[in-house]
């Protein structure tokens, strides 16, 4: 799908600090071009059709510093039976009661998605997979909350999309890669990401999105592990700007909105990634 931004959308992006490149013919003139500004205009996003095919059995690889202490042994228990056949409500209920990894001991409650608690959205064009829930996300039982949520929603809106979309609008559903919060003093373990992938795979199967957008280090690592552990261990900056695959669904990876708030210069890259995902999406 070709994206053509109108004046209002470009003004919104400018207010967010997102500098946008578009072909000259596609842009409505706002003001006379300023030659001093052109030097700061970022290069156009390079859209490369690199497609990597998933191998669903690979194990996640968590990168760590060579000097970091060896992680404690991770205790895993059996996942709830019948997960791969559950509907949306049963899957969410199973996540609430799940004790398949040690994160169940420290969570207040699981965070399943931004969608209605008991029924899936009628249609999902994008499935956004994001990092494990923060304290605030756990407290609110939602994903992308507060300022990071405002930034994410504004970027979606500039693309003509929304989380709660009208019938003729492209829609995005957000789910965390782990359904339970990770204690503040550590990163998620590879075994935890692997264990919780059963929920993620069922969510993908139920929602059947046109495109998956993985936002954040842990989300990208878990999703691309399906392609190769070696690929998943690469820095996010090397993986963005390409089309990967999760099962048969195209995947675009980019930065987490919280990271964009800390590093505003990455907003233009994230915008280019979302435009790449948009180019893969058909209007309903
Ligand atoms: S993180 Fe996933 S696998 Fe672990 S207890 Fe929570 S729902 Fe279960």
Coordinates of C-alpha atoms and ligand atoms in Angstrom, one line a residue:
X1 CA 0.0 0.0 0.0
X2 CA 1.4 3.4 -1.0
X3 CA 1.4 6.0 1.8
X4 CA 0.6 9.5 1.0
X5 CA 0.7 11.9 3.9
X6 CA -1.5 15.0 4.0
X7 CA -0.6 18.3 5.6
X8 CA -2.3 17.3 8.9
X9 CA -0.4 14.0 9.1
X10 CA 2.9 15.7 8.4
X11 CA 2.2 18.3 11.0
X12 CA 1.5 15.5 13.5
X13 CA 4.8 13.8 12.8
X14 CA 6.7 17.1 13.0
X15 CA 5.1 17.7 16.5
X16 CA 6.3 14.2 17.5
X17 CA 9.8 15.0 16.4
X18 CA 9.6 12.6 13.5
X19 CA 11.4 13.9 10.4
X20 CA 9.8 12.4 7.3
X21 CA 11.1 11.8 3.8
X22 CA 8.7 11.4 1.0
X23 CA 9.1 11.6 -2.8
X24 CA 8.7 15.2 -3.9
X25 CA 5.7 14.5 -6.1
X26 CA 3.9 12.9 -3.2
X27 CA 4.3 15.9 -0.8
X28 CA 2.0 18.9 -0.7
X29 CA 4.0 22.1 -0.6
X30 CA 3.7 23.7 2.9
X31 CA 6.3 26.4 2.4
X32 CA 8.9 27.3 -0.1
X33 CA 11.8 24.9 0.2
X34 CA 14.7 26.1 2.3
X35 CA 18.1 25.0 1.0
X36 CA 19.5 25.1 4.5
X37 CA 17.0 22.6 5.7
X38 CA 17.5 20.1 2.9
X39 CA 20.9 19.1 4.2
X40 CA 19.3 17.9 7.4
X41 CA 16.6 15.9 5.6
X42 CA 17.3 12.2 6.3
X43 CA 17.9 9.8 3.4
X44 CA 14.8 7.9 2.3
X45 CA 14.1 4.6 4.0
X46 CA 15.7 1.8 2.1
X47 CA 13.0 -0.9 1.6
X48 CA 14.8 -4.2 0.9
X49 CA 12.8 -7.2 0.3
X50 CA 14.9 -9.6 2.3
X51 CA 12.7 -12.5 3.3
X52 CA 13.9 -15.0 5.9
X53 CA 11.9 -18.2 6.4
X54 CA 11.0 -19.5 9.8
X55 CA 12.2 -22.7 11.5
X56 CA 9.8 -23.0 14.3
X57 CA 12.0 -25.2 16.5
X58 CA 15.0 -23.0 17.1
X59 CA 15.7 -21.9 20.6
X60 CA 16.0 -18.3 21.7
X61 CA 19.4 -16.9 22.3
X62 CA 19.8 -14.1 24.8
X63 CA 22.9 -12.0 24.3
X64 CA 24.9 -11.1 27.4
X65 CA 28.2 -9.6 28.3
X66 CA 31.1 -12.1 28.5
X67 CA 31.8 -10.8 32.0
X68 CA 28.2 -11.1 33.3
X69 CA 27.7 -13.7 36.0
X70 CA 26.1 -17.0 34.9
X71 CA 22.3 -16.7 35.2
X72 CA 20.6 -18.8 37.9
X73 CA 19.0 -22.0 36.7
X74 CA 15.5 -21.4 35.4
X75 CA 12.7 -23.6 36.8
X76 CA 10.1 -24.4 34.2
X77 CA 6.8 -26.3 34.6
X78 CA 4.4 -27.7 32.1
X79 CA 2.3 -25.3 30.1
X80 CA -1.5 -25.6 30.4
X81 CA -2.8 -28.4 28.3
X82 CA -4.6 -27.7 25.0
X83 CA -3.0 -24.2 24.6
X84 CA -2.8 -24.6 20.8
X85 CA -6.6 -25.1 20.5
X86 CA -7.8 -22.5 22.9
X87 CA -9.9 -19.5 21.9
X88 CA -9.0 -15.9 22.9
X89 CA -10.8 -15.9 26.2
X90 CA -9.5 -19.3 27.3
X91 CA -6.0 -18.4 26.3
X92 CA -6.1 -15.2 28.4
X93 CA -7.5 -17.1 31.3
X94 CA -4.7 -19.7 30.9
X95 CA -2.1 -16.9 31.0
X96 CA -3.7 -15.5 34.2
X97 CA -3.3 -18.9 35.9
X98 CA -0.1 -20.0 34.2
X99 CA 2.8 -21.2 36.4
X100 CA 5.0 -22.5 33.5
X101 CA 8.0 -20.3 34.4
X102 CA 9.2 -18.5 37.5
X103 CA 7.8 -15.1 36.4
X104 CA 4.4 -16.3 37.9
X105 CA 6.0 -15.9 41.3
X106 CA 6.6 -12.2 41.0
X107 CA 3.8 -11.0 38.8
X108 CA 0.7 -9.2 40.1
X109 CA -1.2 -10.5 37.1
X110 CA -0.5 -11.3 33.5
X111 CA -0.8 -8.7 30.7
X112 CA -2.3 -10.3 27.6
X113 CA -3.0 -7.6 25.0
X114 CA -4.6 -4.2 24.5
X115 CA -7.7 -5.9 23.1
X116 CA -10.9 -6.6 25.0
X117 CA -10.4 -9.0 27.9
X118 CA -12.8 -11.7 26.7
X119 CA -12.9 -11.5 22.9
X120 CA -10.3 -10.8 20.2
X121 CA -10.6 -7.8 17.9
X122 CA -12.9 -8.5 14.9
X123 CA -9.9 -7.9 12.6
X124 CA -6.2 -7.2 13.1
X125 CA -4.1 -5.9 10.3
X126 CA -0.9 -5.5 12.4
X127 CA 0.1 -7.5 15.4
X128 CA 2.5 -5.5 17.4
X129 CA 4.7 -7.7 19.6
X130 CA 6.4 -5.7 22.3
X131 CA 8.8 -6.2 25.2
X132 CA 7.6 -7.7 28.5
X133 CA 5.2 -5.6 30.6
X134 CA 6.6 -2.8 32.7
X135 CA 5.4 -2.1 36.2
X136 CA 3.0 0.5 34.9
X137 CA 1.7 -1.7 32.2
X138 CA 1.1 -4.5 34.7
X139 CA -0.6 -2.0 37.0
X140 CA -3.0 -0.9 34.2
X141 CA -3.3 -4.3 32.6
X142 CA -2.6 -2.8 29.3
X143 CA 0.3 -2.3 26.8
X144 CA 1.9 0.9 25.6
X145 CA 0.6 3.2 28.4
X146 CA 1.3 6.8 29.3
X147 CA 3.7 8.9 27.2
X148 CA 5.0 5.9 25.2
X149 CA 1.5 5.0 24.4
X150 CA 0.7 8.5 23.3
X151 CA 3.7 8.5 20.9
X152 CA 2.8 5.0 19.5
X153 CA -0.8 6.0 19.0
X154 CA 0.2 9.3 17.3
X155 CA 2.5 7.4 14.9
X156 CA -0.3 4.9 14.1
X157 CA -2.7 7.8 13.6
X158 CA -0.3 9.5 11.1
X159 CA -0.5 6.2 9.1
X160 CA -4.3 6.3 9.2
X161 CA -4.4 3.4 11.7
X162 CA -5.5 2.9 15.3
X163 CA -5.6 0.3 18.1
X164 CA -9.4 0.6 18.3
X165 CA -10.1 1.2 14.6
X166 CA -13.2 2.0 12.7
X167 CA -14.4 -0.8 10.2
X168 CA -12.8 0.9 7.2
X169 CA -9.5 1.7 9.1
X170 CA -6.4 -0.4 9.4
X171 CA -6.1 -1.7 12.9
X172 CA -3.2 -2.8 15.2
X173 CA -3.4 -5.1 18.2
X174 CA -0.5 -5.0 20.7
X175 CA 0.6 -8.0 22.8
X176 CA 3.7 -8.4 25.0
X177 CA 6.2 -11.1 24.2
X178 CA 6.1 -12.3 27.8
X179 CA 2.7 -12.2 29.5
X180 CA 4.3 -11.6 32.9
X181 CA 6.5 -8.8 34.1
X182 CA 10.2 -9.5 34.6
X183 CA 11.7 -8.4 38.0
X184 CA 13.3 -5.0 37.7
X185 CA 16.8 -6.1 38.5
X186 CA 17.2 -8.5 35.6
X187 CA 16.5 -9.3 31.9
X188 CA 14.2 -12.1 30.7
X189 CA 15.9 -15.5 30.4
X190 CA 15.9 -17.3 27.1
X191 CA 14.0 -20.2 28.7
X192 CA 11.2 -17.8 29.7
X193 CA 10.9 -16.3 26.2
X194 CA 10.9 -19.8 24.8
X195 CA 8.2 -21.0 27.3
X196 CA 5.9 -18.1 26.7
X197 CA 6.2 -18.4 22.9
X198 CA 3.3 -20.9 23.0
X199 CA 0.9 -18.1 23.9
X200 CA 2.4 -15.8 21.3
X201 CA 2.1 -18.5 18.6
X202 CA -1.6 -19.1 19.5
X203 CA -2.3 -15.3 19.5
X204 CA -0.8 -15.1 16.0
X205 CA -2.9 -18.1 14.8
X206 CA -6.1 -16.6 16.3
X207 CA -5.6 -13.1 15.0
X208 CA -3.9 -14.0 11.6
X209 CA -2.5 -10.5 11.1
X210 CA -1.3 -9.3 7.7
X211 CA 2.0 -8.0 9.2
X212 CA 3.8 -8.5 12.5
X213 CA 5.8 -5.5 13.9
X214 CA 8.2 -6.5 16.7
X215 CA 9.1 -3.4 18.8
X216 CA 11.9 -3.7 21.3
X217 CA 14.9 -5.8 22.0
X218 CA 13.3 -8.8 23.6
X219 CA 10.3 -8.9 21.3
X220 CA 12.6 -8.9 18.3
X221 CA 14.9 -11.5 19.8
X222 CA 12.0 -13.9 20.5
X223 CA 10.2 -13.4 17.2
X224 CA 13.4 -13.8 15.0
X225 CA 14.5 -16.9 16.9
X226 CA 12.0 -18.6 14.7
X227 CA 14.2 -17.7 11.8
X228 CA 17.6 -18.4 13.4
X229 CA 19.2 -18.0 16.8
X230 CA 22.2 -16.3 15.1
X231 CA 19.9 -13.7 13.5
X232 CA 18.1 -13.1 16.7
X233 CA 21.3 -12.3 18.5
X234 CA 22.2 -9.4 16.2
X235 CA 21.7 -5.8 17.3
X236 CA 18.2 -4.4 16.5
X237 CA 19.8 -1.7 14.4
X238 CA 21.1 -4.3 12.0
X239 CA 17.8 -6.1 11.7
X240 CA 15.5 -3.2 11.0
X241 CA 14.8 -2.0 7.5
X242 CA 14.2 -5.6 6.2
X243 CA 11.3 -8.0 6.0
X244 CA 11.7 -11.2 8.1
X245 CA 9.1 -13.9 8.7
X246 CA 7.4 -15.5 11.6
X247 CA 5.8 -18.7 10.3
X248 CA 4.2 -17.4 7.1
X249 CA 3.7 -13.8 8.3
X250 CA 6.0 -10.9 7.2
X251 CA 7.8 -9.3 10.2
X252 CA 9.2 -5.8 10.4
X253 CA 11.3 -5.0 13.5
X254 CA 11.9 -1.6 15.1
X255 CA 12.5 0.3 18.3
X256 CA 10.2 0.3 21.4
X257 CA 8.4 3.6 21.9
X258 CA 10.1 3.9 25.4
X259 CA 13.4 3.7 23.6
X260 CA 12.3 6.4 21.1
X261 CA 11.5 8.7 24.1
X262 CA 15.1 8.2 25.3
X263 CA 16.7 8.5 21.9
X264 CA 14.6 10.9 19.7
X265 CA 17.0 10.6 16.8
X266 CA 15.7 7.0 16.3
X267 CA 12.1 8.3 15.7
X268 CA 12.8 8.8 12.0
X269 CA 14.1 5.2 11.7
X270 CA 11.1 3.9 13.5
X271 CA 8.9 5.9 11.2
X272 CA 10.6 4.4 8.2
X273 CA 10.1 0.9 9.6
X274 CA 6.4 1.5 10.2
X275 CA 6.1 2.8 6.6
X276 CA 7.8 -0.4 5.4
X277 CA 5.2 -2.4 7.4
X278 CA 2.4 -0.2 5.9
X279 CA 3.7 -0.9 2.4
X280 CA 3.1 -4.6 3.1
X281 CA -0.5 -4.1 4.3
X282 CA -3.6 -4.2 2.1
X283 CA -6.6 -2.1 3.0
X284 CA -9.6 -4.1 4.2
Ligands
LIG1 S1 5.7 -15.5 31.4 FE1 4.4 -16.8 30.1 S2 5.1 -18.9 30.5 FE2 5.8 -17.6 32.2 S3 4.3 -17.8 33.8 FE3 3.8 -16.0 32.6 S4 2.3 -16.7 31.0 FE4 3.3 -18.5 31.8

